[in-house]
Coordinates of C-alpha atoms in Angstrom, one line a residue:
X18 CA 0.0 0.0 0.0
X19 CA 2.8 2.4 0.8
X20 CA 4.3 1.8 -2.7
X21 CA 1.0 2.9 -4.2
X22 CA 1.1 6.0 -2.1
X23 CA 4.6 7.0 -3.3
X24 CA 3.6 6.2 -6.9
X25 CA 0.6 8.5 -6.6
X26 CA 2.8 11.2 -5.2
X27 CA 5.3 10.8 -8.0
X28 CA 2.6 11.1 -10.7
X29 CA 1.3 14.3 -8.9
X30 CA 4.8 15.7 -8.9
X31 CA 4.9 15.5 -12.7
X32 CA 1.8 17.6 -12.9
X33 CA 2.9 20.3 -10.4
X34 CA 4.9 22.6 -12.7
X35 CA 1.7 23.2 -14.7
X36 CA -0.2 24.3 -11.6
X37 CA 0.0 27.6 -9.7
X38 CA 3.0 27.7 -7.3
X39 CA 0.6 27.4 -4.4
X40 CA -3.0 26.5 -4.8
X41 CA -5.5 29.2 -3.6
X42 CA -8.9 28.6 -2.1
X43 CA -8.3 24.8 -2.1
X44 CA -7.7 24.3 1.6
X45 CA -10.0 25.4 4.4
X46 CA -8.7 26.7 7.7
X47 CA -7.8 24.1 10.4
X48 CA -9.8 26.0 13.0
X49 CA -13.3 27.7 13.0
X50 CA -12.0 30.7 15.0
X51 CA -10.3 33.7 13.3
X52 CA -6.7 33.0 12.4
X53 CA -4.6 35.1 14.9
X54 CA -1.0 34.0 14.8
X55 CA 1.6 33.7 17.6
X56 CA 4.3 32.6 15.2
X57 CA 5.0 32.7 11.5
X58 CA 6.8 30.6 8.9
X59 CA 10.6 31.0 8.8
X60 CA 10.7 32.7 12.1
X61 CA 14.1 32.6 13.7
X62 CA 14.0 30.0 16.5
X63 CA 16.8 28.3 18.5
X64 CA 18.9 26.4 16.0
X65 CA 16.1 26.2 13.5
X66 CA 13.6 28.0 11.3
X67 CA 9.9 27.8 12.3
X68 CA 8.4 25.3 9.9
X69 CA 4.8 26.4 10.1
X70 CA 2.4 29.0 11.7
X71 CA 1.3 29.0 15.3
X72 CA -2.4 29.7 15.5
X73 CA -3.7 31.1 18.8
X74 CA -6.5 29.1 20.4
X75 CA -7.9 31.8 22.7
X76 CA -5.7 30.5 25.5
X77 CA -7.9 27.4 25.5
X78 CA -7.3 23.7 24.8
X79 CA -9.8 21.3 23.2
X80 CA -10.9 23.4 20.2
X81 CA -11.9 21.1 17.2
X82 CA -9.2 20.8 14.6
X83 CA -10.5 20.2 11.1
X84 CA -8.9 18.5 8.1
X85 CA -8.0 21.3 5.6
X86 CA -8.9 19.0 2.7
X87 CA -9.7 15.4 1.8
X88 CA -6.8 13.0 2.3
X89 CA -5.4 10.1 4.2
X90 CA -3.4 10.0 7.4
X91 CA 0.2 9.0 6.6
X92 CA 1.9 9.5 10.0
X93 CA 1.0 9.8 13.6
X94 CA 3.5 10.7 16.3
X95 CA 3.1 11.0 20.1
X96 CA 6.0 12.2 22.1
X97 CA 6.8 13.9 25.4
X98 CA 8.7 16.7 23.6
X99 CA 8.9 18.3 20.2
X100 CA 5.5 18.3 18.4
X101 CA 3.8 16.3 21.3
X102 CA 0.8 14.7 19.7
X103 CA 1.1 15.3 15.9
X104 CA -0.9 14.3 12.8
X105 CA 0.2 14.2 9.2
X106 CA -2.4 14.1 6.4
X107 CA -1.5 13.6 2.6
X108 CA -3.8 15.3 0.2
X109 CA -4.4 14.3 -3.5
X110 CA -2.9 17.5 -4.9
X111 CA 0.6 16.7 -3.7
X112 CA 0.7 18.5 -0.3
X113 CA 0.7 17.2 3.3
X114 CA -0.8 19.1 6.2
X115 CA 0.6 18.7 9.7
X116 CA -1.2 19.5 13.0
X117 CA 0.9 19.5 16.2
X118 CA 0.7 20.0 20.0
X119 CA -2.7 18.4 20.0
X120 CA -4.6 17.5 23.2
X121 CA -6.1 14.4 21.6
X122 CA -7.1 13.0 18.2
X123 CA -10.5 12.5 16.7
X124 CA -12.5 9.4 17.8
X125 CA -11.4 7.0 15.0
X126 CA -7.7 8.1 15.1
X127 CA -7.7 8.2 18.9
X128 CA -8.9 4.6 19.0
X129 CA -6.2 3.6 16.4
X130 CA -3.4 5.3 18.5
X131 CA -4.6 3.9 21.9
X132 CA -4.6 0.4 20.4
X133 CA -0.9 0.8 19.3
X134 CA 0.0 2.4 22.7
X135 CA -1.4 -0.6 24.6
X136 CA 0.2 -3.1 22.3
X137 CA 3.6 -1.5 22.6
X138 CA 3.0 -0.6 26.3
X139 CA 4.3 2.9 25.6
X140 CA 2.9 6.4 25.6
X141 CA 5.4 7.5 22.9
X142 CA 4.6 5.9 19.6
X143 CA 5.1 6.7 15.9
X144 CA 2.9 5.1 13.2
X145 CA 2.7 5.1 9.4
X146 CA -0.8 3.9 8.5
X147 CA -1.2 2.3 5.1
X148 CA -2.4 4.6 2.4
X149 CA -6.2 4.9 2.6
X150 CA -6.4 3.1 6.0
X151 CA -7.4 6.3 7.8
X152 CA -9.2 8.5 5.3
X153 CA -10.4 12.0 6.3
X154 CA -12.7 14.5 4.6
X155 CA -12.4 18.2 4.3
X156 CA -13.9 19.8 7.4
X157 CA -14.0 16.5 9.4
X158 CA -12.9 16.8 13.0
X159 CA -9.5 15.1 13.2
X160 CA -8.2 16.3 16.5
X161 CA -8.5 18.8 19.4
X162 CA -6.0 21.6 20.0
X163 CA -3.8 21.4 23.0
X164 CA -0.4 22.2 24.6
X165 CA 1.5 18.9 24.3
X166 CA 5.3 18.5 23.6
X167 CA 7.6 21.5 23.7
X168 CA 4.7 24.0 23.4
X169 CA 4.9 27.0 25.7
X170 CA 1.2 27.6 25.7
X171 CA -2.1 26.4 24.1
X172 CA -2.0 26.8 20.3
X173 CA -2.1 24.8 17.1
X174 CA 1.1 24.4 15.2
X175 CA 0.1 24.0 11.5
X176 CA 2.2 23.2 8.5
X177 CA 1.7 22.5 4.8
X178 CA 4.6 20.4 3.3
X179 CA 5.4 19.4 -0.3
X180 CA 4.6 15.6 -0.3
X181 CA 7.3 14.9 -2.9
X182 CA 10.4 16.4 -1.2
X183 CA 9.0 16.9 2.4
X184 CA 9.9 20.6 2.4
X185 CA 7.6 22.8 4.6
X186 CA 6.1 25.7 2.8
X187 CA 4.6 29.0 4.1
X188 CA 0.9 28.4 4.9
X189 CA 0.2 32.1 4.4
X190 CA 0.8 31.6 0.6
X191 CA -2.3 29.3 0.3
X192 CA -4.9 32.1 0.5
X193 CA -5.5 32.0 4.3
X194 CA -6.9 35.2 5.6
X195 CA -4.8 36.6 8.4
X196 CA -5.2 40.3 9.1
X197 CA -1.9 42.3 8.7
X198 CA -1.7 46.0 8.0
X199 CA 1.5 46.7 9.9
X200 CA 4.9 47.3 8.4
X201 CA 7.9 45.2 9.8
X202 CA 9.7 46.9 12.7
X203 CA 13.4 47.8 12.5
X204 CA 15.3 47.4 15.8
X205 CA 18.9 47.8 14.8
X206 CA 21.4 48.2 12.0
X207 CA 25.0 46.8 12.0
X208 CA 28.0 47.1 9.8
X209 CA 30.5 44.3 9.3
X210 CA 34.1 44.9 8.0
X211 CA 34.7 41.7 6.1
X212 CA 38.1 41.9 4.3
X213 CA 41.6 42.5 5.5
X214 CA 42.0 46.2 6.2
X215 CA 38.3 47.0 5.9
X216 CA 36.9 49.7 8.1
X217 CA 33.5 51.1 8.8
X218 CA 33.4 54.5 10.7
X219 CA 37.0 53.8 11.7
X220 CA 36.1 50.4 13.1
X221 CA 37.7 47.1 12.1
X222 CA 35.1 45.2 14.2
X223 CA 31.3 45.0 13.9
X224 CA 29.7 48.4 14.7
X225 CA 26.2 49.5 15.3
X226 CA 24.9 52.2 13.0
X227 CA 22.4 55.0 13.7
X228 CA 19.4 55.8 11.6
X229 CA 16.3 58.0 11.8
X230 CA 12.7 57.7 10.7
X231 CA 11.7 59.9 7.8
X232 CA 8.3 61.7 7.2
X233 CA 7.3 59.0 4.6
X234 CA 7.9 56.2 7.1
X235 CA 11.2 55.0 5.6
X236 CA 14.5 55.1 7.5
X237 CA 17.7 56.9 6.7
X238 CA 21.0 55.8 8.2
X239 CA 23.6 58.4 9.1
X240 CA 26.3 58.6 6.3
X241 CA 28.8 55.7 6.6
X242 CA 32.4 56.1 5.7
X243 CA 34.0 52.8 4.8
X244 CA 36.8 51.1 2.8
X245 CA 37.3 47.5 1.7
X246 CA 34.6 44.8 1.6
X247 CA 31.7 45.3 4.0
X248 CA 28.3 43.9 4.8
X249 CA 25.2 44.8 6.7
X250 CA 23.0 43.0 9.2
X251 CA 19.6 44.0 10.7
X252 CA 17.5 43.1 13.7
X253 CA 13.8 43.3 12.9
X254 CA 10.4 41.7 13.5
X255 CA 6.9 41.7 12.1
X256 CA 3.7 42.2 14.0
X257 CA 0.3 41.1 12.7
X258 CA -3.0 42.5 13.5
X259 CA -4.9 41.4 16.7
X260 CA -1.7 40.0 18.3
X261 CA 1.3 41.5 20.2
X262 CA 3.7 38.7 19.2
X263 CA 7.0 39.7 17.6
X264 CA 6.9 37.4 14.5
X265 CA 9.6 36.8 11.9
X266 CA 9.8 38.9 8.7
X267 CA 9.1 37.2 5.4
X268 CA 11.7 38.7 3.0
X269 CA 14.8 41.0 3.0
X270 CA 16.1 42.5 -0.2
X271 CA 19.4 44.5 -0.5
X272 CA 20.2 46.7 -3.4
X273 CA 23.4 48.8 -4.0
X274 CA 23.2 51.6 -6.5
X275 CA 20.1 50.0 -7.9
X276 CA 21.6 46.5 -8.3
X277 CA 20.2 43.6 -6.3
X278 CA 23.1 42.3 -4.1
X279 CA 21.1 39.8 -2.0
X280 CA 17.5 38.7 -1.7
X281 CA 15.9 36.0 0.4
X282 CA 12.5 35.0 1.5
X283 CA 10.7 32.3 3.4
X284 CA 8.5 30.5 0.9
X285 CA 10.1 27.2 1.8
X286 CA 13.2 25.6 3.2
X287 CA 14.6 22.2 3.8
X288 CA 14.7 20.5 7.1
X289 CA 18.2 19.2 6.3
X290 CA 19.5 22.8 6.1
X291 CA 17.6 24.4 8.9
X292 CA 20.4 24.4 11.3
X293 CA 22.3 26.7 9.0
X294 CA 20.2 29.4 10.5
X295 CA 23.3 29.8 12.7
X296 CA 25.2 31.2 9.6
X297 CA 22.4 33.5 8.7
X298 CA 22.3 35.2 12.1
X299 CA 25.2 36.7 14.0
X300 CA 25.4 33.8 16.5
X301 CA 28.0 35.5 18.7
X302 CA 25.9 38.6 19.0
X303 CA 22.9 36.4 19.9
X304 CA 24.9 34.7 22.6
X305 CA 25.9 38.0 24.2
X306 CA 22.7 40.0 23.7
X307 CA 19.9 37.5 22.9
X308 CA 19.2 39.5 19.7
X309 CA 19.1 37.9 16.3
X310 CA 20.8 40.0 13.6
X311 CA 20.1 38.6 10.2
X312 CA 23.1 39.1 7.8
X313 CA 22.3 40.6 4.4
X314 CA 25.5 38.9 3.1
X315 CA 26.2 35.2 2.7
X316 CA 29.1 33.6 4.6
X317 CA 31.1 31.0 2.6
X318 CA 29.9 28.3 5.0
X319 CA 26.3 29.2 4.7
X320 CA 24.5 26.4 2.7
X321 CA 21.0 27.8 2.8
X322 CA 18.9 27.7 -0.3
X323 CA 16.5 30.5 0.7
X324 CA 18.3 33.1 -1.6
X325 CA 16.4 34.4 -4.7
X326 CA 19.3 36.5 -5.8
X327 CA 23.0 37.1 -4.9
X328 CA 25.6 39.3 -6.2
X329 CA 29.1 39.0 -4.6
X330 CA 27.3 37.1 -1.8
X331 CA 25.7 40.3 -0.8
X332 CA 29.1 41.9 0.2
X333 CA 29.8 45.5 -0.9
X334 CA 33.3 46.3 -2.1
X335 CA 33.9 49.9 -1.2
X336 CA 36.5 51.8 -3.1
X337 CA 38.1 55.1 -2.2
X338 CA 36.4 58.2 -3.7
X339 CA 33.2 56.3 -4.7
X340 CA 29.8 56.8 -3.2
X341 CA 27.2 54.0 -2.7
X342 CA 23.5 54.0 -2.0
X343 CA 22.4 50.8 -0.2
X344 CA 18.7 50.1 0.2
X345 CA 17.2 47.4 2.4
X346 CA 13.6 46.4 2.0
X347 CA 12.1 44.3 4.8
X348 CA 8.7 42.8 3.9
X349 CA 6.0 40.5 5.3
X350 CA 3.8 38.1 3.4
X351 CA 1.0 40.7 3.1
X352 CA 3.3 43.1 1.2
X353 CA 3.8 45.6 4.0
X354 CA 7.4 46.9 3.6
X355 CA 9.9 48.9 5.6
X356 CA 12.7 50.7 3.7
X357 CA 16.1 51.6 5.0
X358 CA 18.5 53.7 3.0
X359 CA 22.3 53.6 3.9
X360 CA 24.5 56.2 2.2
X361 CA 28.2 55.1 2.0
X362 CA 31.3 57.2 1.2
X363 CA 34.4 55.3 0.1
X364 CA 37.2 56.9 2.2
X365 CA 40.4 55.8 3.7
X366 CA 40.5 56.4 7.4
X367 CA 42.4 55.8 10.6
X368 CA 41.5 52.7 12.5
X369 CA 40.3 53.6 16.0
X370 CA 38.5 50.4 17.0
X371 CA 40.3 47.1 16.4
X372 CA 39.0 43.6 16.3
X373 CA 39.1 41.8 19.6
X374 CA 42.1 39.4 19.8
X375 CA 40.6 36.0 20.4
X376 CA 43.9 34.0 20.1
X377 CA 44.2 31.0 22.4
X378 CA 46.6 28.1 22.7
X379 CA 44.3 25.8 20.7
X380 CA 43.0 26.2 17.1
X381 CA 40.1 24.2 15.5
X382 CA 40.2 23.5 11.7
X383 CA 36.6 23.2 10.8
X384 CA 36.9 20.8 7.8
X385 CA 39.2 18.3 9.7
X386 CA 38.7 16.2 12.8
X387 CA 40.1 17.6 16.0
X388 CA 41.1 15.8 19.3
X389 CA 41.9 17.4 22.6
X390 CA 43.0 15.9 25.9
X391 CA 41.7 17.9 28.8
X392 CA 42.9 15.7 31.6
X393 CA 39.6 14.6 33.2
X394 CA 38.1 14.1 29.7
X395 CA 38.9 13.9 26.0
X396 CA 37.0 15.9 23.4
X397 CA 36.6 14.8 19.8
X398 CA 35.2 17.2 17.1
X399 CA 34.5 15.3 13.9
X400 CA 35.1 17.2 10.6
X401 CA 32.5 19.9 10.0
X402 CA 31.4 20.1 13.7
X403 CA 31.9 23.9 13.3
X404 CA 31.2 26.2 10.4
X405 CA 34.6 28.0 10.4
X406 CA 38.1 27.7 11.8
X407 CA 38.6 29.5 15.1
X408 CA 40.7 29.7 18.3
X409 CA 39.1 27.6 21.0
X410 CA 39.4 28.2 24.7
X411 CA 39.9 24.9 26.6
X412 CA 40.3 24.6 30.3
X413 CA 41.5 21.4 31.9
X414 CA 40.5 20.0 35.3
X415 CA 40.7 16.9 37.5
X416 CA 36.8 16.6 37.5
X417 CA 35.6 19.5 35.4
X418 CA 36.4 20.7 32.0
X419 CA 35.4 23.8 29.9
X420 CA 35.1 23.7 26.2
X421 CA 35.0 27.3 25.0
X422 CA 31.5 28.9 25.4
X423 CA 28.2 29.0 23.5
X424 CA 29.3 32.1 21.5
X425 CA 30.2 29.5 18.8
X426 CA 27.6 27.3 17.3
X427 CA 28.2 23.6 16.7
X428 CA 26.5 22.3 13.6
X429 CA 26.8 18.6 14.6
X430 CA 27.4 16.5 17.6
X431 CA 30.9 16.2 19.1
X432 CA 32.0 13.6 21.8
X433 CA 33.2 14.1 25.3
X434 CA 34.7 11.1 27.1
X435 CA 35.4 11.1 30.9
X436 CA 37.6 8.6 32.7
X437 CA 35.7 7.6 35.9
X438 CA 38.2 5.1 37.1
X439 CA 39.1 7.0 40.3
X440 CA 35.5 6.4 41.5
X441 CA 34.3 3.1 43.0
X442 CA 32.2 0.8 40.8
X443 CA 29.3 1.4 43.2
X444 CA 29.6 5.2 42.8
X445 CA 29.9 4.9 39.0
X446 CA 26.4 3.3 38.8
X447 CA 24.9 6.6 40.0
X448 CA 27.1 9.0 38.1
X449 CA 26.5 10.8 34.8
X450 CA 28.0 13.6 32.7
X451 CA 26.4 16.9 33.5
X452 CA 26.5 20.3 31.7
X453 CA 26.9 23.2 34.1
X454 CA 25.2 26.5 33.4
X455 CA 26.5 30.0 34.3
X456 CA 25.1 29.5 37.9
X457 CA 26.7 26.0 38.1
X458 CA 23.4 24.3 37.9
X459 CA 23.7 20.8 36.4
X460 CA 21.7 19.3 33.7
X461 CA 21.8 15.7 32.5
X462 CA 23.7 15.0 29.2
X463 CA 22.8 11.5 27.9
X464 CA 25.6 9.4 29.2
X465 CA 26.9 6.1 27.7
X466 CA 28.9 3.9 30.0
X467 CA 31.1 1.3 28.3
X468 CA 34.7 0.1 28.2
X469 CA 35.4 1.9 31.5
X470 CA 34.5 5.3 30.0
X471 CA 31.6 7.7 30.3
X472 CA 30.8 9.3 27.0
X473 CA 28.2 11.9 25.8
X474 CA 27.5 13.3 22.4
X475 CA 26.3 17.0 22.3
X476 CA 26.2 20.2 20.4
X477 CA 26.5 22.4 23.4
X478 CA 29.8 23.9 24.3
X479 CA 30.6 25.0 27.9
X480 CA 31.5 23.3 31.2
X481 CA 31.1 19.7 31.9
X482 CA 31.7 17.5 35.0
X483 CA 30.7 14.1 36.5
X484 CA 27.9 14.2 39.0
X485 CA 26.5 11.6 41.3
X486 CA 22.7 11.1 41.8
X487 CA 21.8 8.9 44.7
X488 CA 18.3 10.2 45.3
X489 CA 15.4 8.3 43.7
X490 CA 12.5 10.1 42.0
X491 CA 9.3 11.2 43.9
X492 CA 5.8 10.1 43.2
X493 CA 2.8 11.8 44.7
X494 CA -0.9 11.4 44.0
X495 CA -2.6 14.6 42.9
X496 CA -6.3 14.1 42.7
X497 CA -7.0 11.2 45.0
X498 CA -6.2 9.7 48.4
X499 CA -5.7 6.2 49.7
X500 CA -8.8 4.1 49.9
X501 CA -10.9 6.8 48.3
X502 CA -14.0 6.1 46.2
X503 CA -13.4 7.4 42.7
X504 CA -16.7 6.5 41.0
X505 CA -17.3 10.0 39.7
X506 CA -13.7 10.6 38.6
X507 CA -12.8 10.6 34.9
X508 CA -9.0 10.4 35.4
X509 CA -6.2 9.6 37.8
X510 CA -3.3 12.1 38.2
X511 CA 0.1 11.8 39.9
X512 CA 3.1 14.1 40.2
X513 CA 6.4 12.6 39.4
X514 CA 9.8 14.4 39.7
X515 CA 13.5 13.9 40.0
X516 CA 15.9 16.4 41.5
X517 CA 19.1 15.8 39.4
X518 CA 19.5 13.4 36.5
X519 CA 15.9 13.5 35.4
X520 CA 13.3 11.0 34.6
X521 CA 14.1 8.2 32.2
X522 CA 11.2 5.8 32.3
X523 CA 7.8 5.4 34.1
X524 CA 5.2 2.6 33.9
X525 CA 2.0 1.8 35.8
X526 CA -0.4 -1.1 36.3
X527 CA -4.0 -1.3 37.6
X528 CA -4.7 -4.6 39.3
X529 CA -1.7 -6.0 37.5
X530 CA -2.6 -4.8 34.0
X531 CA -0.5 -2.3 32.2
X532 CA -2.2 1.1 31.9
X533 CA -1.5 4.1 29.6
X534 CA -0.2 7.1 31.7
X535 CA 0.2 10.3 29.7
X536 CA 3.2 12.2 30.8
X537 CA 3.3 16.0 30.7
X538 CA 6.9 17.0 31.6
X539 CA 5.9 20.8 31.8
X540 CA 3.8 20.0 34.8
X541 CA 5.6 16.8 36.0
X542 CA 2.2 15.0 35.8
X543 CA 1.1 11.6 34.6
X544 CA -2.5 10.9 33.9
X545 CA -4.7 7.8 33.4
X546 CA -8.0 8.1 31.6
X547 CA -10.7 5.8 33.2
X548 CA -12.4 5.6 29.7
X549 CA -9.6 3.1 28.8
X550 CA -11.7 0.6 31.0
X551 CA -8.6 -1.6 31.8
X552 CA -10.2 -2.9 35.1
X553 CA -13.9 -3.4 36.1
X554 CA -13.1 -4.4 39.6
X555 CA -14.5 -2.3 42.5
X556 CA -11.3 -2.5 44.5
X557 CA -8.3 -1.3 42.6
X558 CA -4.6 -1.4 43.2
X559 CA -2.5 1.2 41.4
X560 CA 1.3 0.6 41.1
X561 CA 3.5 3.2 39.5
X562 CA 7.3 2.9 39.0
X563 CA 9.5 5.8 38.0
X564 CA 13.2 5.4 37.2
X565 CA 15.8 8.3 36.7
X566 CA 18.6 8.5 34.2
X567 CA 21.1 6.7 36.4
X568 CA 18.8 3.8 37.5
X569 CA 17.4 5.1 40.8
X570 CA 13.8 3.8 41.1
X571 CA 10.7 4.6 43.1
X572 CA 7.5 2.5 43.2
X573 CA 4.2 4.0 44.5
X574 CA 1.4 1.6 45.5
X575 CA -2.1 3.0 46.2
X576 CA -5.6 1.6 46.6
X577 CA -9.0 3.0 45.7
X578 CA -12.5 1.9 45.0
X579 CA -14.6 2.5 41.9
X580 CA -17.9 1.3 40.5

């Protein structure tokens, strides 16, 4: 059946070039309420671009979610993090819609998912139904909105993907009505000297530039004096009507003396390249100031395919005695545009602000593997862990090591290996590799114990050490007491927590039979729905076992009555 599905998608792909780029008035909205957005497509998130739009659900959960068109369910995923409960529907026109952070699925799909969860005895499941096994019709209720996974509040994360290549596309390009009459907002302008000897306003380092708003609503930067190859970056956001959220902008276009030097937009992108967001933004500035500057020039290690046009990679070669007029157009999907004009005079000048010397004893060559021995641990960076060569700060220690800081982005995982031999075998059972934040608070880094070594794979630079966790998790009932009658209850709820290494697994039985407990890490709560009807006995024994990441375990046993 799946072969037939992929054949159908391939045949649709052959027809797509003859169609409009994005079909209009084909898909209905996924919710009945007005579409007010908390997040837009392509928005700059941590290490990735936002792949859909976040629709506000009036701070509520449980709103009906509708299929935007006829189709068939091709994927269902339930996880504690990420998208939480998510549903994927393939449509006959070659697109797939995605609905995430759901509270629950529609009745038929919910039954399908529960069956798989009980068969696998796992809350987290991922399924790929056969093509046509779970058909949906446009406007049919497929789920209910929620707050599951890594959601920060009730909303519906909604995507439309190309079924052929899996790329997410901007849902606002499909004719959905979202009110937006507001121009994007400009928060900051920065200049970057890029070549040897280049200067901007006598600075060899990045420099913030001033600008003023003009009577026509555009912005004019103070005249810039420069020499050598330079580039610009901006900090901006877009705000839609009826919402205060600071959303991402849709497109940025840079022209120099009338010629397009760089232009990119967020029609679509590939999940495989999304981590290259860290080359589009000034990552070190983000680390220092929590502000995301988008570069209007393309770095040599930037492999994003979002660019519509590039000349000299968006870099401006400023010559002495020549004037340049740079114009930046910042746009949203609705066509609202903010214009910034930057006048440049090519002029030799005295350097007054030098680049900060970041030389250290150790140097990383990005396209080669790099090994470092830090005493307590060894660090291995595979080739292409980083985007560019740089001097790395490494601090050795008997128990703790420091690997630079998070001002540098790692594109892929590197390996840290600790030697725990000085600790007893009994202690090692309860130890793990921890990352320490700026306040020395530890967080568990997935630790593999083999061949007398503790190893973790991570993309996070910073300070690491070995930590012992000897305290077992806690389990407390939330909505019931021992020997209580629960005939009028619809669910059981318990709080589970662990103070150090974090929860690894949990399981529960009711009168000896495995039951599905839904875990919500944001509230440290597990919940059982009595509608599952696992036991019809009046006297019930509930047994819950929770294990942390180093193997400490706690079992709770409680009794209640129910008719």
